[in-house]
CSV table of C-alpha atoms in Angstrom, one decimal:
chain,number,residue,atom,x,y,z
X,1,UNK,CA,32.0,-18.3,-11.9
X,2,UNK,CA,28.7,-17.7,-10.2
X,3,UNK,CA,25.6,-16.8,-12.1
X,4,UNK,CA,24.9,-13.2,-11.1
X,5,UNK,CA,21.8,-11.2,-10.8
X,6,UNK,CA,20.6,-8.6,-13.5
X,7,UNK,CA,21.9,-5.2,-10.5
X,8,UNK,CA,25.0,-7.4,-9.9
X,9,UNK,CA,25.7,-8.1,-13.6
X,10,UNK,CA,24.9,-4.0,-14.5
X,11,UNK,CA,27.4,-3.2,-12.0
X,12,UNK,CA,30.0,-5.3,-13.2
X,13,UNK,CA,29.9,-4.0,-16.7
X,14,UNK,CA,29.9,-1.2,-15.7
X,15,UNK,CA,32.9,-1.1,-13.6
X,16,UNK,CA,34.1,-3.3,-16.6
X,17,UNK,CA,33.1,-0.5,-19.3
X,18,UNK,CA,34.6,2.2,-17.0
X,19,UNK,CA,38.2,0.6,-16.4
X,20,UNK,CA,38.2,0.3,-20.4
X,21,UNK,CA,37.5,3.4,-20.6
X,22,UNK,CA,39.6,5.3,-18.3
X,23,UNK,CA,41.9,3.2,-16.5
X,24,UNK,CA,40.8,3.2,-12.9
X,25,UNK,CA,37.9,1.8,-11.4
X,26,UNK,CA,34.7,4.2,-10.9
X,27,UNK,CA,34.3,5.2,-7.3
X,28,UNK,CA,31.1,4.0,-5.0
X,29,UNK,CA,29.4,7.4,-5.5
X,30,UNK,CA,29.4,7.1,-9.4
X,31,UNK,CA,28.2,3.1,-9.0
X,32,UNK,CA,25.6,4.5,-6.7
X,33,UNK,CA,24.6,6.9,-9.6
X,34,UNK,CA,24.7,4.3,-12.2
X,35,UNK,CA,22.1,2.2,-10.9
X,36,UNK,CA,20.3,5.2,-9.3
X,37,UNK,CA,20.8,4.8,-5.7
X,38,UNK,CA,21.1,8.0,-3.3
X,39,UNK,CA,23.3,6.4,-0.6
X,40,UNK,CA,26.0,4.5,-1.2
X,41,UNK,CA,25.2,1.0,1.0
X,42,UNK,CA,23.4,-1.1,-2.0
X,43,UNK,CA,26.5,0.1,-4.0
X,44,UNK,CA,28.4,-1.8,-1.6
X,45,UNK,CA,26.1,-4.2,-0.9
X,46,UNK,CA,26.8,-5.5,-4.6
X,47,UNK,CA,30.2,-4.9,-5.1
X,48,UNK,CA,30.4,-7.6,-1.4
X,49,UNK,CA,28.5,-9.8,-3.4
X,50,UNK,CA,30.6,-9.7,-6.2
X,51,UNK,CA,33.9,-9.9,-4.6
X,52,UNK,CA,32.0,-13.2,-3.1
X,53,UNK,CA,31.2,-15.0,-5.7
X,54,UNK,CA,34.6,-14.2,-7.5
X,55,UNK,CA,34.2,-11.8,-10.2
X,56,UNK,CA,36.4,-8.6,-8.4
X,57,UNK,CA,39.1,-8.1,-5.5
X,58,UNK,CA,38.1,-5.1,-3.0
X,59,UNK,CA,41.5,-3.2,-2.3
X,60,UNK,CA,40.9,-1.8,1.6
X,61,UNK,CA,42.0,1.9,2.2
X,62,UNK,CA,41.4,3.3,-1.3
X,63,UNK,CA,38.2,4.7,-3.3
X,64,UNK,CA,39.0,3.0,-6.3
X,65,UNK,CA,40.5,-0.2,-4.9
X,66,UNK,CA,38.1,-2.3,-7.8
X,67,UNK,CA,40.6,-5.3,-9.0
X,68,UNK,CA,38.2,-7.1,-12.1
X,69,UNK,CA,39.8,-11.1,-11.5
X,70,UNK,CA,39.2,-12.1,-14.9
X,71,UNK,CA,40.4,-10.6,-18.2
X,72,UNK,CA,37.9,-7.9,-19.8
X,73,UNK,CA,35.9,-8.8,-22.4
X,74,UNK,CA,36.7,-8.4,-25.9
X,75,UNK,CA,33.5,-6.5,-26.1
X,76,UNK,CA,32.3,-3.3,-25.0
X,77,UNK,CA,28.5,-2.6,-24.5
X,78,UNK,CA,27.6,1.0,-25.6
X,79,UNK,CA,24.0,2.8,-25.1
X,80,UNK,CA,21.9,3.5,-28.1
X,81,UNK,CA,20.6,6.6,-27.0
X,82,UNK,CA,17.6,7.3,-29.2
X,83,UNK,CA,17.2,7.6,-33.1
X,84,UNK,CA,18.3,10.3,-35.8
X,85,UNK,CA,17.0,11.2,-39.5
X,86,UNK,CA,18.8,10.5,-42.1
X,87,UNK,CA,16.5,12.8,-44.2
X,88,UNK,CA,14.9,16.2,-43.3
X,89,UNK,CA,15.5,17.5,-39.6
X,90,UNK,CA,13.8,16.4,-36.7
X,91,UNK,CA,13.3,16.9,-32.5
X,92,UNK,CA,16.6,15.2,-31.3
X,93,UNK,CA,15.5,12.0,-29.2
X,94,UNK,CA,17.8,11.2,-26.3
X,95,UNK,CA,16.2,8.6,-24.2
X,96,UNK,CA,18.6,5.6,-23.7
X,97,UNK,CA,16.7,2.4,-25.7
X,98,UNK,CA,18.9,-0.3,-25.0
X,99,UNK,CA,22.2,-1.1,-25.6
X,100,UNK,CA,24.6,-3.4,-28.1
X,101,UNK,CA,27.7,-5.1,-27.5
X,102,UNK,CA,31.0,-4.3,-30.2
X,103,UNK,CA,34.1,-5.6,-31.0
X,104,UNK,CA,35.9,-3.3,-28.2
X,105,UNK,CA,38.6,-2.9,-31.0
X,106,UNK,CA,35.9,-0.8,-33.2
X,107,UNK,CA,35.6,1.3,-30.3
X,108,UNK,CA,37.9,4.5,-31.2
X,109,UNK,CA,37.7,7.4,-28.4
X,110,UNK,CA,35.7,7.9,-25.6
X,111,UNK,CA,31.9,8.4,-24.6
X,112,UNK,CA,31.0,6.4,-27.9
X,113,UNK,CA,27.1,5.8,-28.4
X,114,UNK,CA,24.9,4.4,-30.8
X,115,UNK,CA,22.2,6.4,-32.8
X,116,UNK,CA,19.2,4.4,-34.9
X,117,UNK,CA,19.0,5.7,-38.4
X,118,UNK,CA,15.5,6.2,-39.9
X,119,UNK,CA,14.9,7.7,-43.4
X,120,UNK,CA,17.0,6.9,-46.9
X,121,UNK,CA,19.1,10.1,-47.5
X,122,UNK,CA,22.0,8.6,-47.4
X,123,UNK,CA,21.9,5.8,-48.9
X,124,UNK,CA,24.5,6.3,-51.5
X,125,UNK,CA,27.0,6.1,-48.5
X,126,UNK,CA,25.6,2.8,-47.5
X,127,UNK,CA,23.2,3.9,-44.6
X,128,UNK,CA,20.0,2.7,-44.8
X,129,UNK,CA,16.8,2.8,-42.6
X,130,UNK,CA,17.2,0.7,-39.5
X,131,UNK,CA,20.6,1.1,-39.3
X,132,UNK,CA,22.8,1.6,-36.0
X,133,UNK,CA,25.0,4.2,-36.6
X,134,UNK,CA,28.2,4.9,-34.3
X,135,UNK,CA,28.9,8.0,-33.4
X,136,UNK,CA,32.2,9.3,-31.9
X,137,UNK,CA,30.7,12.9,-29.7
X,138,UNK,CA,33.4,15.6,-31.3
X,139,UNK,CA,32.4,19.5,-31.9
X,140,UNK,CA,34.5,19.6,-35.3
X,141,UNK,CA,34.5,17.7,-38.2
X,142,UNK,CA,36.4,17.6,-41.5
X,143,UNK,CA,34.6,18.3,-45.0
X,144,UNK,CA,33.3,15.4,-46.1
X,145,UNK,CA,32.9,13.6,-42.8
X,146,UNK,CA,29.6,12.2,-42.0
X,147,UNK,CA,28.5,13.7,-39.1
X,148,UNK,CA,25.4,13.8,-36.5
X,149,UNK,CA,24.3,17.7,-36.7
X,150,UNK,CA,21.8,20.1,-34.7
X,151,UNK,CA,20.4,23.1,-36.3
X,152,UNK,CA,18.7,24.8,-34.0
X,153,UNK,CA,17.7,21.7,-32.1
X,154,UNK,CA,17.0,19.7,-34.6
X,155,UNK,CA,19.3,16.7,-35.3
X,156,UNK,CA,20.2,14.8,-38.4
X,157,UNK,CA,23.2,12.8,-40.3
X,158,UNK,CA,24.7,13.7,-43.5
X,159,UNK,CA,27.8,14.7,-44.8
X,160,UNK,CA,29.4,18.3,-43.3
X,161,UNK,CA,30.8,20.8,-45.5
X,162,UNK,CA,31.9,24.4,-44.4
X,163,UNK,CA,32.3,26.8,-46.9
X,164,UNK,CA,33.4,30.3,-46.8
X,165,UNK,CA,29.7,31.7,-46.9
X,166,UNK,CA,27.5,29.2,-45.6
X,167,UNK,CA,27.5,25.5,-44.1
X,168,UNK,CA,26.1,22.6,-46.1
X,169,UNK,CA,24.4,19.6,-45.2
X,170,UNK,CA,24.8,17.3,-48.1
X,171,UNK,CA,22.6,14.1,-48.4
X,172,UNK,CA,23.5,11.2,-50.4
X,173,UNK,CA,20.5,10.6,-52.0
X,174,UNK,CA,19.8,12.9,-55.4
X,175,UNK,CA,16.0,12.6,-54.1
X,176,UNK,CA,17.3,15.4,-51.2
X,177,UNK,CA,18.0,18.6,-51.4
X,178,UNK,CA,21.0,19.9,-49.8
X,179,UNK,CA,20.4,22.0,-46.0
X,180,UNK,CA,21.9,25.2,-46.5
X,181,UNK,CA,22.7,27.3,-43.5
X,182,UNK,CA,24.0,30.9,-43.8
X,183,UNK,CA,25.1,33.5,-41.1
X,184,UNK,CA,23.0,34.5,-39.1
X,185,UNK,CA,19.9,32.1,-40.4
X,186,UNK,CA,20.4,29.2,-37.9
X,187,UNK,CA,23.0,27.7,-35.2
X,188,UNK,CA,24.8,24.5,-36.0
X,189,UNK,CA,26.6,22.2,-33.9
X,190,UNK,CA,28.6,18.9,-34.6
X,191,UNK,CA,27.3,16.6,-32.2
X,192,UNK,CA,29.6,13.9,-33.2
X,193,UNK,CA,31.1,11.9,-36.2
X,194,UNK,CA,29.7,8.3,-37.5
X,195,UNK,CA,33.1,6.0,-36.9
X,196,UNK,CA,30.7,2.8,-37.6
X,197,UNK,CA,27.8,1.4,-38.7
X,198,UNK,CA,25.9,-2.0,-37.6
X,199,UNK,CA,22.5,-3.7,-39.3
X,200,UNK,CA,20.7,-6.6,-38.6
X,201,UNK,CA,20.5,-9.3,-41.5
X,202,UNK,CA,17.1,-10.1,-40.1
């Protein structure tokens, strides 16, 4: 294989990341919006260059005629889209700030990201400052589950519980008190469930 350029290597994975993730190829428009192109010529321009140099097959005649010529990888690169407290509520923080490449086996459901953990309150379940926390987007959760939660727009992770007068946020640290939240004194909303968690030894 040809060494690629950074646009031509962003393209492939992502037409790499998107057959994982939904069995067909992604069309021009949505490569065009991946790297942020109005029109879709560079779209094309790269996909030529790729075909070229042996990475894909262009099938004529059909919008998602993308064929990848080798095997995917046995990893999947996900975004980590900002960080969340693992303590006291905060602003959520959504900016993309790179992105880490997992065992695509680890990977269970779709539209998966990565969240950085920063405080200590739940470190009794093994999550500590620094960690990269997966999280699995999902509007329910179990009791129990740990879970990445807004209250009224401010995020955090900790354990859910819904009880029949009031919804509790439960850290895992006894140097935390619990969030409370009863009718009518705040909305809440799952944002997702933690299906992994990543640190560096370093």
């Amino acid at each position: 294989m040809i060494e690629l350029t950074d646009r031509q290597q962003e393209v492939l994975d992502y037409i790499t990341n998107y057959q994982a993730e939904h069995g067909s190829s992604p069309t021009l428009r949505e490569i065009s919006a991946c790297i942020g192109t109005a029109g879709t010529a560079a779209a094309m321009h790269h996909l030529g260059a790729l075909e070229k140099k042996g990475y894909i097959q262009l099938r004529k005649g059909s919008s998602r005629g993308i064929v990848l010529s080798q095997a995917p990888p046995a990893t999947i690169s996900l975004p980590i889209v900002g960080r969340i407290r693992a303590g006291m509520l905060q602003p959520a923080i959504e900016d993309i700030t790179g992105h880490l490449a997992v065992d695509r086996n680890l990977v269970k459901g779709e539209g998966c990201y990565f969240l950085k953990v920063e405080g200590d309150s739940m470190i009794n379940k093994g999550i500590l400052h620094g960690d990269i926390a997966m999280i699995r987007p999902q509007q329910v959760a179990t009791n129990g589950e740990v879970v990445a939660v807004m209250v009224d727009g401010d995020a955090t992770l900790k354990q859910f519980f819904k009880e029949p007068d009031r919804i509790l946020l439960q850290p895992a640290n006894p140097n935390y008190d619990p969030i409370v939240i009863r009718p009518g004194e705040g909305e809440v909303s799952i944002v997702g469930k933690m299906i992994g968690l990543f640190r560096s030894t370093e």
